[in-house]
Short mmCIF file of C-alpha atoms and ligand atoms in Angstrom, two decimals:
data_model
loop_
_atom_site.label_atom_id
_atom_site.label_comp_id
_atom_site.label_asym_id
_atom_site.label_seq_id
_atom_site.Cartn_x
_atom_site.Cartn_y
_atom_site.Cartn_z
CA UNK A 77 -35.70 31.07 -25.66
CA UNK A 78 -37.48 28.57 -28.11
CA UNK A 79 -39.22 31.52 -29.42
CA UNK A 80 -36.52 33.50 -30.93
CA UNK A 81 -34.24 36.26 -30.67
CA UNK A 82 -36.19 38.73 -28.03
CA UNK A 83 -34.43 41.69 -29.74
CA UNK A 84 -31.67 42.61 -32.31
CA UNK A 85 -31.29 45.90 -30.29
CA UNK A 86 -27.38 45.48 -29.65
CA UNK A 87 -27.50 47.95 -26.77
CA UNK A 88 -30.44 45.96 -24.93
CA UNK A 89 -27.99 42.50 -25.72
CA UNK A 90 -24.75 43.93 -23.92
CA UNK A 91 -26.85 45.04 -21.53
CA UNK A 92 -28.15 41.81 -20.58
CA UNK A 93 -24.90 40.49 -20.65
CA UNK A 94 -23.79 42.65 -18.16
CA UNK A 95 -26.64 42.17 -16.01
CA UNK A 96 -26.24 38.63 -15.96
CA UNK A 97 -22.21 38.56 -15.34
CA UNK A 98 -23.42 41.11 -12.22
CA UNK A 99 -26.02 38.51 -10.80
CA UNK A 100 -23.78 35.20 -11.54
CA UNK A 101 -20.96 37.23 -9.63
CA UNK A 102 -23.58 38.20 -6.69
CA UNK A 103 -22.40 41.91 -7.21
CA UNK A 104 -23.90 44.87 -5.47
CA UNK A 105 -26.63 46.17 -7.32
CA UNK A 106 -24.93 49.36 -7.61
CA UNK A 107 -22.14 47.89 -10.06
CA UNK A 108 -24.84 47.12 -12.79
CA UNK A 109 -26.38 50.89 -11.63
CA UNK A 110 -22.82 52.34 -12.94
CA UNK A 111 -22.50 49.80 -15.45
CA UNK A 112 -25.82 49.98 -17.53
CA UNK A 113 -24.89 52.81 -19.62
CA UNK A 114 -22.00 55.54 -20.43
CA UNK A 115 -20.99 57.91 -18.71
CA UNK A 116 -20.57 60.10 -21.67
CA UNK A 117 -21.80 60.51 -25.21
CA UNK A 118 -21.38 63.51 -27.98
CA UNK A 119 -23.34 64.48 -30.80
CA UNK A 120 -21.69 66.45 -33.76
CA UNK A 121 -22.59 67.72 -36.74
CA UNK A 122 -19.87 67.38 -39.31
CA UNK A 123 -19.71 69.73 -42.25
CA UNK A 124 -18.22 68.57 -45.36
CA UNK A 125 -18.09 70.54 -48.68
CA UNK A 126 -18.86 68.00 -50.99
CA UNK A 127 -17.15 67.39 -54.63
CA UNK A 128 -20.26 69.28 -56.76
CA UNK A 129 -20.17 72.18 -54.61
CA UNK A 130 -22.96 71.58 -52.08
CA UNK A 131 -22.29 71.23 -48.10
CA UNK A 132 -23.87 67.90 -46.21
CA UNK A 133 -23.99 67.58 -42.55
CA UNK A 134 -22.66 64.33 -41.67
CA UNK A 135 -23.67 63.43 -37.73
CA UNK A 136 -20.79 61.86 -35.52
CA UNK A 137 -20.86 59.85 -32.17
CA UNK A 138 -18.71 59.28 -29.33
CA UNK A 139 -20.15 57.17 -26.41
CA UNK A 140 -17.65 57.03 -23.24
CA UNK A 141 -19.23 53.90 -21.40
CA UNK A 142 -16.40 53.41 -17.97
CA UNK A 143 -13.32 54.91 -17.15
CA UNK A 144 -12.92 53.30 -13.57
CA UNK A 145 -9.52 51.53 -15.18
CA UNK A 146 -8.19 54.51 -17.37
CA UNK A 147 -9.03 56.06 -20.31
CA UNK A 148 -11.64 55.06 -22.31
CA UNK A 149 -10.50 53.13 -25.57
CA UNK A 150 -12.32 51.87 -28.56
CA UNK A 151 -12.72 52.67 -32.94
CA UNK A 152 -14.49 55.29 -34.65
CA UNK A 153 -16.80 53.26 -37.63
CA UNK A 154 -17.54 55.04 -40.38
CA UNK A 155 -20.97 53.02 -42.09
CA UNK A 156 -24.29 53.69 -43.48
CA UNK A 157 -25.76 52.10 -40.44
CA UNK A 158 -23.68 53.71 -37.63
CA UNK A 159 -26.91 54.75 -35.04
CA UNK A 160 -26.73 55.83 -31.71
CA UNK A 161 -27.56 52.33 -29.74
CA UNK A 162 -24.85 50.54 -31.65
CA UNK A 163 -22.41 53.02 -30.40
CA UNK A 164 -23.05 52.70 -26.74
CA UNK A 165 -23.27 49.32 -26.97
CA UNK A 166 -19.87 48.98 -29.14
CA UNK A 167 -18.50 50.93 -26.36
CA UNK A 168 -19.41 48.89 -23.79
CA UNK A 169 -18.19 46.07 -25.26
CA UNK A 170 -14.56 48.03 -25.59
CA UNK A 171 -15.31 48.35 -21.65
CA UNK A 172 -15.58 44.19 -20.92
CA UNK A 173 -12.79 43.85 -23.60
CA UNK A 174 -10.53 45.97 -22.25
CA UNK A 175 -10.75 44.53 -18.78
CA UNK A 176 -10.60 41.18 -20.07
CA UNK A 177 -7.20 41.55 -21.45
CA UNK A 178 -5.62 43.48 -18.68
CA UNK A 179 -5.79 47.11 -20.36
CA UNK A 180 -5.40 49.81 -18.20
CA UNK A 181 -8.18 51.40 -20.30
CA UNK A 182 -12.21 51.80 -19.80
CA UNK A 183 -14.26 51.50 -23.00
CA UNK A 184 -15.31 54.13 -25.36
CA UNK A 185 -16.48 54.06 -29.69
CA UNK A 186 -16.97 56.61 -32.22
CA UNK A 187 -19.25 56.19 -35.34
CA UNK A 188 -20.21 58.49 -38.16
CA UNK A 189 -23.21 58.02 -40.13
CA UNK A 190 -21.87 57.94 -43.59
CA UNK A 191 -20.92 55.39 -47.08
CA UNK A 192 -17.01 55.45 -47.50
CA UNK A 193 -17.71 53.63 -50.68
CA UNK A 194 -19.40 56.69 -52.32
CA UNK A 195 -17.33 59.12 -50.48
CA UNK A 196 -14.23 60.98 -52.39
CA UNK A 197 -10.64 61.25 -50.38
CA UNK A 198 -11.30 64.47 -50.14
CA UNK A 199 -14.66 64.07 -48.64
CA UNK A 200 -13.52 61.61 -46.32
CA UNK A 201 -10.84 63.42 -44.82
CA UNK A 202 -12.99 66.48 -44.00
CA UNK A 203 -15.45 63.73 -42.39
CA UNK A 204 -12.47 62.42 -40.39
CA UNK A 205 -10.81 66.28 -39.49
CA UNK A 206 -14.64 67.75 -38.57
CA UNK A 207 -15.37 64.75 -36.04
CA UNK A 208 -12.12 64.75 -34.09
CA UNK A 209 -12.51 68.74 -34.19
CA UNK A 210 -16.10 68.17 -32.88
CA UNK A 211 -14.72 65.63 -30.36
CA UNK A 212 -11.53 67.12 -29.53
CA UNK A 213 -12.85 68.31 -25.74
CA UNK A 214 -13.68 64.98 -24.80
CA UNK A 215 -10.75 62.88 -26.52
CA UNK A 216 -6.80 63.14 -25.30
CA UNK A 217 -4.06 60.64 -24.65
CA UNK A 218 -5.29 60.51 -20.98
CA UNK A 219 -8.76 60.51 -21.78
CA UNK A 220 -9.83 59.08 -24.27
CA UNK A 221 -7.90 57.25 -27.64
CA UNK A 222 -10.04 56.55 -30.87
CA UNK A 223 -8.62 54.21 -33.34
CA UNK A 224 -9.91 52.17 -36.34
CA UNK A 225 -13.44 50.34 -36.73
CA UNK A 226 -15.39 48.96 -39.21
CA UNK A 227 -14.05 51.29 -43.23
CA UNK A 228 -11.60 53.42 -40.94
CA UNK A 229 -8.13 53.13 -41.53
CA UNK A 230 -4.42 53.72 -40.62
CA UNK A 231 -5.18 57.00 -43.07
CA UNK A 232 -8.12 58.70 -41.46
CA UNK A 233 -6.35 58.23 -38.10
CA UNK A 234 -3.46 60.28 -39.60
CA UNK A 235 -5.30 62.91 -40.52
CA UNK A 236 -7.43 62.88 -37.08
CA UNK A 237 -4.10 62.72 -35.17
CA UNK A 238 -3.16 65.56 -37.36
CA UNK A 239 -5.92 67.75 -36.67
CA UNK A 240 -5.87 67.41 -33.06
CA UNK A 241 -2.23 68.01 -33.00
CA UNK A 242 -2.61 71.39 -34.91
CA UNK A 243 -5.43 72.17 -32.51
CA UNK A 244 -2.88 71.61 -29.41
CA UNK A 245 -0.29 73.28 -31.28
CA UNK A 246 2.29 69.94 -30.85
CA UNK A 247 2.19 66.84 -31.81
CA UNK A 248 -0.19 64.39 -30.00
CA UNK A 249 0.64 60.80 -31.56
CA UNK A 250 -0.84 59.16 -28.39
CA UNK A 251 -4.05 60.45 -29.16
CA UNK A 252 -5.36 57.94 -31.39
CA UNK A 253 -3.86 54.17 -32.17
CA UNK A 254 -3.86 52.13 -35.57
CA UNK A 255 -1.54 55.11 -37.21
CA UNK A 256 0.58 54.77 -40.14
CA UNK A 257 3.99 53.45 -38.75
CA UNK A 258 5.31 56.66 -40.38
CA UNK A 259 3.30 58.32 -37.69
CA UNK A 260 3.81 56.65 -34.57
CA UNK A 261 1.77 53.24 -35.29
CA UNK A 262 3.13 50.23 -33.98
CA UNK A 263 4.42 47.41 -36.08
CA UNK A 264 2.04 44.20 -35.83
CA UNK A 265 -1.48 46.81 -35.41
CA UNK A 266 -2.97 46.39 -38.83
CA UNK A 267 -2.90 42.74 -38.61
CA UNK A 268 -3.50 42.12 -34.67
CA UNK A 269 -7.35 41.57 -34.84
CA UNK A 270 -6.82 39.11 -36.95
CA UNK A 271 -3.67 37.62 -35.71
CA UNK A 272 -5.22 37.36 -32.17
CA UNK A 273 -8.11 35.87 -33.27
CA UNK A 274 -5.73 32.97 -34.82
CA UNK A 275 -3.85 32.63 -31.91
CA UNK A 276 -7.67 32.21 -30.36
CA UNK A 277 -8.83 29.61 -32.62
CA UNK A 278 -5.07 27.77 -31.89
CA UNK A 279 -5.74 27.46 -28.17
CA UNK A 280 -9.57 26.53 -28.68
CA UNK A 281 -8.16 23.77 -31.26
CA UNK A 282 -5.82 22.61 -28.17
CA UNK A 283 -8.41 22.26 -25.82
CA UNK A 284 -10.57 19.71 -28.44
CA UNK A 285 -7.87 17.81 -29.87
CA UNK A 286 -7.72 19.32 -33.41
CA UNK A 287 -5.25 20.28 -35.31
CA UNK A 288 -4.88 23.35 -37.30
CA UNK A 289 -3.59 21.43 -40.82
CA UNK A 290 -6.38 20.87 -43.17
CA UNK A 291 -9.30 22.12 -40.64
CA UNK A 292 -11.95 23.58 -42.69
CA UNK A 293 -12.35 27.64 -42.05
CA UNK A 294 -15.05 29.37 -43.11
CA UNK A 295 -15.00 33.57 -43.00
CA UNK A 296 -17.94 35.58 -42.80
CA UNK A 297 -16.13 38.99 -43.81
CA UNK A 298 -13.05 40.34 -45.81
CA UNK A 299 -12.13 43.26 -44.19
CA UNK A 300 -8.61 43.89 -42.12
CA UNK A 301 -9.69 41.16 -39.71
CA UNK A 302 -10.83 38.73 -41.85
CA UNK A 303 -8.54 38.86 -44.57
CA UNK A 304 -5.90 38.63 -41.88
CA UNK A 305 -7.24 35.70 -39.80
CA UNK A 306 -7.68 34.24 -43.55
CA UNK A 307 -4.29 34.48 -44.90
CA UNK A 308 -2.43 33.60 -41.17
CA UNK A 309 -4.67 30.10 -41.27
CA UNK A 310 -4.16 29.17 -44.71
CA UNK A 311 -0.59 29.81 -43.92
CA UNK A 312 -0.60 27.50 -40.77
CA UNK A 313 -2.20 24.52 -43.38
CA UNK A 314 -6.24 25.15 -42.43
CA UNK A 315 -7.88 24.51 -45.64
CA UNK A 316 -9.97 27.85 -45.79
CA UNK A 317 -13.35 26.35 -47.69
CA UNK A 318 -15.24 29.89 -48.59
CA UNK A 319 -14.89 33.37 -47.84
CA UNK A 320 -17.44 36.85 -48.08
CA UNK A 321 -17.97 40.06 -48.39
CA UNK A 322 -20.23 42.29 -48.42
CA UNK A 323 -21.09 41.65 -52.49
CA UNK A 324 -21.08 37.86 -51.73
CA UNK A 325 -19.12 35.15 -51.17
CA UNK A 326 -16.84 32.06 -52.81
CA UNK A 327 -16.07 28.60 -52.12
CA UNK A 328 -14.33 25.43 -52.62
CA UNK A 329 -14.20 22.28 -51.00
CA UNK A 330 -10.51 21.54 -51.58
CA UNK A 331 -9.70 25.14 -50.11
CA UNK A 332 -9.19 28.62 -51.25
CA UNK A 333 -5.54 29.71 -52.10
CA UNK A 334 -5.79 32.75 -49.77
CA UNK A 335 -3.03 35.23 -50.93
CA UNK A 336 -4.88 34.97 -54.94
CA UNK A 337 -8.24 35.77 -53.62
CA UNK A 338 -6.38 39.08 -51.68
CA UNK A 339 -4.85 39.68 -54.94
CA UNK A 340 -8.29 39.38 -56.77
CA UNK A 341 -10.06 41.17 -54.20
CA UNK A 342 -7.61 44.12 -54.09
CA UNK A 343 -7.99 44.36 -58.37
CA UNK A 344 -12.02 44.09 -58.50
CA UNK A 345 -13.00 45.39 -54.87
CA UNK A 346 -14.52 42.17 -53.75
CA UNK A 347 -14.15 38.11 -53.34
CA UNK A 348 -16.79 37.46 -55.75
CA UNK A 349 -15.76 36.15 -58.93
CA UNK A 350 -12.63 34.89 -57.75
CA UNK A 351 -11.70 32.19 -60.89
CA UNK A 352 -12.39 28.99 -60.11
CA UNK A 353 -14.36 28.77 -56.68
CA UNK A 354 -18.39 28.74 -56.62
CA UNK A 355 -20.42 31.65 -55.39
CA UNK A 356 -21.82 30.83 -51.88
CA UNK A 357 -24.34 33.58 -50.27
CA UNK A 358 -22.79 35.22 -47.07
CA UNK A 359 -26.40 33.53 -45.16
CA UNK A 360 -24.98 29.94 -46.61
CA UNK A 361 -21.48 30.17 -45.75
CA UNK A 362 -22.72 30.53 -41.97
CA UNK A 363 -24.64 27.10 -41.80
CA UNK A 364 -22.11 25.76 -44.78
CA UNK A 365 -19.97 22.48 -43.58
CA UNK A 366 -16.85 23.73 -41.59
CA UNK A 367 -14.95 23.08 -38.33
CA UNK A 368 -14.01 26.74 -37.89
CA UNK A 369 -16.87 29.97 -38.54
CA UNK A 370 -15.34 33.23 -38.26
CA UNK A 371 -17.48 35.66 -38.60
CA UNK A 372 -15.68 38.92 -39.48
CA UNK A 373 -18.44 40.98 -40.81
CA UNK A 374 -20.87 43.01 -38.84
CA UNK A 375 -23.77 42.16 -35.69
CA UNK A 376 -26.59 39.45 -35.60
CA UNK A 377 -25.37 37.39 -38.17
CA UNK A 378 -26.47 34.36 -36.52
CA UNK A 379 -29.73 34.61 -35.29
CA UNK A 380 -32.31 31.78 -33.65
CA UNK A 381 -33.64 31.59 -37.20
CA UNK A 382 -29.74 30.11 -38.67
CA UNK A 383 -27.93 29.40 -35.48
CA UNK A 384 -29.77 25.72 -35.00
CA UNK A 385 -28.06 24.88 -38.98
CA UNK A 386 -24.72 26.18 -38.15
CA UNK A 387 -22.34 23.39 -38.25
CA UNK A 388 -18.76 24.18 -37.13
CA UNK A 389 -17.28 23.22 -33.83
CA UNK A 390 -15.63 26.32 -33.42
CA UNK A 391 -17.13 29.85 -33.85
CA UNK A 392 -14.51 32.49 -33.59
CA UNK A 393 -16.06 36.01 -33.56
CA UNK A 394 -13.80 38.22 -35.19
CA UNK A 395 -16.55 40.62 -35.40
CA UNK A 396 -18.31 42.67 -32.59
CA UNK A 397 -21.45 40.79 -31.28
CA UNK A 398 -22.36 38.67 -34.54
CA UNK A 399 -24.23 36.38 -32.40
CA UNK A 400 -27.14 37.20 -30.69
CA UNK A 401 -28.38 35.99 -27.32
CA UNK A 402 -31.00 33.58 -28.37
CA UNK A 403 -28.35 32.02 -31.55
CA UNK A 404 -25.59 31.95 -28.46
CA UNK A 405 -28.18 29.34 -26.96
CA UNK A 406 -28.88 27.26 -29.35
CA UNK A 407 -24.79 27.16 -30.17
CA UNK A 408 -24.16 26.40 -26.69
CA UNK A 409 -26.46 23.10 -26.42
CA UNK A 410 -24.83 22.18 -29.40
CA UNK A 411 -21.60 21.95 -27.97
CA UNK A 412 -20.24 24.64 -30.06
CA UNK A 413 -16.86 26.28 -28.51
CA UNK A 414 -17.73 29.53 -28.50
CA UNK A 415 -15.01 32.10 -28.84
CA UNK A 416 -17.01 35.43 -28.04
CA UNK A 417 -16.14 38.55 -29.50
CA UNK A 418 -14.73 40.29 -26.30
CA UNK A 419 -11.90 37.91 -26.72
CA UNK A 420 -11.89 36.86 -30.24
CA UNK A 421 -11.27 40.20 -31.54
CA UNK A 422 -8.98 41.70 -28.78
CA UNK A 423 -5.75 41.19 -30.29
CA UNK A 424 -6.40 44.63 -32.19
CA UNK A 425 -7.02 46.65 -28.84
CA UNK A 426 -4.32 44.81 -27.58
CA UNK A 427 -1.73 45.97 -29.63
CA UNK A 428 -3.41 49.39 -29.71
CA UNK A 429 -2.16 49.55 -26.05
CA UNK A 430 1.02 48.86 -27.15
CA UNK A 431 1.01 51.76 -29.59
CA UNK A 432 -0.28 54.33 -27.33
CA UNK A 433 2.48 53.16 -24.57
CA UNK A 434 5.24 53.03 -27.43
CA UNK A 435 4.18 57.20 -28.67
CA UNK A 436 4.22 57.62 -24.36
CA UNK A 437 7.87 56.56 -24.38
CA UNK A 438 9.06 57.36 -27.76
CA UNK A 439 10.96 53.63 -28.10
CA UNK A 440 9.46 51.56 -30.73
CA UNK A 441 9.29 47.84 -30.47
CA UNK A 442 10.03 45.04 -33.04
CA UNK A 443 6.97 43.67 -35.06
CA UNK A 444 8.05 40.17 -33.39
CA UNK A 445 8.03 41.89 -29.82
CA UNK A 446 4.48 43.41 -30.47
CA UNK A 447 3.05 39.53 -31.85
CA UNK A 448 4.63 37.98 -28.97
CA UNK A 449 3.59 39.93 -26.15
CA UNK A 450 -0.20 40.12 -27.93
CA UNK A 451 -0.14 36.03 -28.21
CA UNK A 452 0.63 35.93 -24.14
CA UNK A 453 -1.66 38.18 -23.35
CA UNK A 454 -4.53 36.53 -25.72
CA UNK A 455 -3.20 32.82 -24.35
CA UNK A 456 -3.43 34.57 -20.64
CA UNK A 457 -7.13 35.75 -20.93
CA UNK A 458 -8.07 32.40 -22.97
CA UNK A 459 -6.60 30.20 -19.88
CA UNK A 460 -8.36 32.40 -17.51
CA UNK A 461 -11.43 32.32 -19.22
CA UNK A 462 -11.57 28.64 -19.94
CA UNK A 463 -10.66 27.80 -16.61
CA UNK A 464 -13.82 30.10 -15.13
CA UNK A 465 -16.01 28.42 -17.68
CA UNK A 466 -15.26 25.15 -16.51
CA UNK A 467 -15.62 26.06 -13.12
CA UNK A 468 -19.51 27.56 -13.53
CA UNK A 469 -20.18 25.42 -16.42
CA UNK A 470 -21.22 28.35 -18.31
CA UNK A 471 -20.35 29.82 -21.58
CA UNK A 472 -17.13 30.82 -22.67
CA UNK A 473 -18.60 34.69 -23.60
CA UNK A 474 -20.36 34.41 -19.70
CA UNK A 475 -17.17 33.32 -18.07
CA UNK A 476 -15.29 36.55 -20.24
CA UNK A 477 -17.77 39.15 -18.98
CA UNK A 478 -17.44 38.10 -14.94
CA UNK A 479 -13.88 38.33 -15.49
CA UNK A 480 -14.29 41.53 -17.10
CA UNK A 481 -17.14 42.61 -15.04
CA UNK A 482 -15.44 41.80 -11.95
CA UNK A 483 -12.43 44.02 -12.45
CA UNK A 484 -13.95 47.07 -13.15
CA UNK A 485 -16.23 46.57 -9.96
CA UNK A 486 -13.08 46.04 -7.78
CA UNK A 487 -11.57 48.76 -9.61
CA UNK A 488 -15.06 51.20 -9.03
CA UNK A 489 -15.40 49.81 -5.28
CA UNK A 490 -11.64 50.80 -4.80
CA UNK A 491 -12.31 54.02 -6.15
CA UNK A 492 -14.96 54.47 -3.67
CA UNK A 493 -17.56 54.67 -6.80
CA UNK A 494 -20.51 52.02 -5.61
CA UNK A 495 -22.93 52.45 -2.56
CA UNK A 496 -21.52 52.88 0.59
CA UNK A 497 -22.40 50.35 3.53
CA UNK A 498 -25.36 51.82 5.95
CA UNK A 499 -24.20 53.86 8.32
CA UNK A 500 -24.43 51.48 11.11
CA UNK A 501 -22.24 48.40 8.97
CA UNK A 502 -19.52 50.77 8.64
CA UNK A 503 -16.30 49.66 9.75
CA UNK A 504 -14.97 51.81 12.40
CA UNK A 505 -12.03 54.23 11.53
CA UNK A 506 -8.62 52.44 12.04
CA UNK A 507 -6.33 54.99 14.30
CA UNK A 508 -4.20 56.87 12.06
CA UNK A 509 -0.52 56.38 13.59
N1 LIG B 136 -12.10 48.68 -33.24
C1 LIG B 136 -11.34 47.66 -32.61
C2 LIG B 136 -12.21 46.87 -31.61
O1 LIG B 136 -13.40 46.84 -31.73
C3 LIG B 136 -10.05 48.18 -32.01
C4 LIG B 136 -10.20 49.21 -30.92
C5 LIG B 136 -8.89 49.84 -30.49
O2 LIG B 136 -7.85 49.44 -30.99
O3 LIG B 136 -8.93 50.73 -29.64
O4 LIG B 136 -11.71 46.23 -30.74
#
């Protein structure tokens, strides 16, 4: 794909993905049939009466792509940007994440089209009461469980599982992961997207021979995940050479000292101006010198037009589908390791499973119990994704989605979901005895 990036369209890119993880698997055409879209999506309007007086409609998604494996599972996003083709493809994504890991979950995603920066609390938790309301037929502890996205947080979650409680007239914790721990959250959930994406980036580093001490780190994004995989790899020696945000970015060659630039960026709202680093642009920190790229931010950051400059050996995607097809490519015959976003950034859902198992049973684990069990369960998919890669000398984002792929088929064909044989190719009826 010389040419460029075909399309930006994230639904059209997972669904491509898909497609192809059907055909390299040889799968019945009716898995990709079931597979193409969701089963499920809900529009609401959201009233909110704003701080001056006036009321705004504020318009709400929820996209239910599979259930074949259990509920569906996935965030709710609250952006300027949220549109209806990001959500079903998010949600599809939660699908071939879910799977990956071992979840006994299918995949589902919420968005809301609204700016949490310009929003009041007061604003915001009407946003976040009105959409579960507006959702609350179509989301349940056995159905379906929201939990935090891109500017959602343990908060808004509260105040959904709130709502939906009062609405059931008892308390529902297992609706909805990424809770306060007051509330029913697990210990270890606000930092396990990042954490797992560490752990990621450890096991990648194994397989080439590096080592983690003074590896140069590079992250595209300062939100929970990457101010989290930020602070856990300065802390393991990785010399952390510029981070972003949304307002712009910093660097330094000798290394940012992490836990300062939190600190600055929890005083002024953002990395930039951080004393004693150099601004950097959030397009130069991609293709900046680095062993390690995290991107942390948001989709198509690199494209076919940057991917060819990028020039770290790892790329960890901490983010949901920052790379497109055509950049994926180019990274690939450049012997990038690729650490695709279905795994990269599946420590979070991980431990969200934990959560929702912990409010099933009412017995709370330690936070060391929740980071251990999410490390052997990243390590576990890594191993078996590596080793499928090798085998098909593929990617390692192609050899995550026919693992994926391939469970929820067995799980649909058990379930007697995908086209029957013809009549004649049936196998005959075994004597019941
Ligand atoms: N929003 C996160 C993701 O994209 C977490 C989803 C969850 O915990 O259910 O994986």
């Amino acid at each position: 794909m010389a040419g460029g990036d075909a399309t930006l369209n994230p639904y059209a890119i997972v669904r491509a993905q898909v497609k192809q993880a059907c055909e390299a698997l040889r799968l019945d055409d009716s898995v990709y049939e079931l597979l193409k879209q969701p089963v499920r999506i809900l529009e609401v309007a959201i009233p909110v009466t704003m701080d001056d007086g006036s009321l705004r409609t504020f318009t709400g998604y929820r996209s239910q792509h599979n259930d074949a494996l259990g509920p569906t599972k996935g965030g709710i996003r609250f952006h300027p940007d949220v549109n209806l083709d990001e959500v079903r493809a998010l949600s599809m994504w939660m699908t071939i994440k879910c799977s990956l890991l071992g979840l006994p979950f299918g995949g589902g995603k919420g968005g809301v089209i609204c700016n949490p920066k310009e929003l009041s609390e007061a604003e915001l938790e009407q946003i976040s009461r009105g959409f579960i309301r507006g959702v609350s037929a179509i989301v349940g502890p056995e159905k379906d469980v929201p939990a935090p996205d891109v500017y959602t947080n343990p908060q808004i979650m509260a105040w959904m599982m709130d709502e939906y409680s009062r609405m059931q007239r008892s308390n529902a914790f297992a609706l909805i992961t990424g809770k306060p721990v007051e509330l029913g959250g697990s210990l270890g959930r606000g930092e396990a997207t990042g954490r797992g994406c560490v752990v990621t980036i450890q096991a990648a580093m194994n397989k080439l021979g590096m080592k983690p001490a003074g590896a140069r780190v590079a992250v595209q994004g300062f939100g929970n995940a990457g101010t989290v995989a930020a602070r856990l790899l300065h802390e393991i020696g990785a010399r952390v050479v510029a981070v972003s945000d949304s307002r712009g970015g910093v660097t330094s060659p000798a290394g940012l000292d992490i836990p300062a630039v939190i600190a600055h960026k929890a005083r002024t709202g953002s990395v930039v101006g951080f004393p004693g680093a150099a601004p950097i642009s959030n397009a130069d920190l991609l293709t900046m010198e680095c062993d390690v790229l995290v991107p942390a931010a948001l989709e198509n950051q690199l494209t076919a037009e940057n991917a060819g400059q990028v020039q770290a050996r790892i790329v960890a995607e901490a983010a949901n589908g920052p790379t497109t097809p055509a950049a994926q490519e180019i990274l690939f015959s450049k012997g990038v390791f690729d650490r695709p976003d279905v795994l990269a950034n599946a420590g979070g859902v991980t431990v969200s499973y934990f959560e929702w198992v912990q409010n099933l049973y009412n017995f709370y684990w330690t936070e060391d119990e929740v980071n251990q069990r999410m490390q052997q369960m990243m390590e576990r998919a890594f191993e078996a994704v590596h080793a499928l890669k090798e085998r098909h000398h593929t990617t390692m984002r192609q050899a995550a989605y026919m693992f994926a792929v391939k469970r929820v088929a067995d799980a649909m064909r058990l379930r007697g979901w995908l086209r029957r044989a013809p009549a004649g190719r049936q196998p005959g009826r075994a004597a019941a005895n």
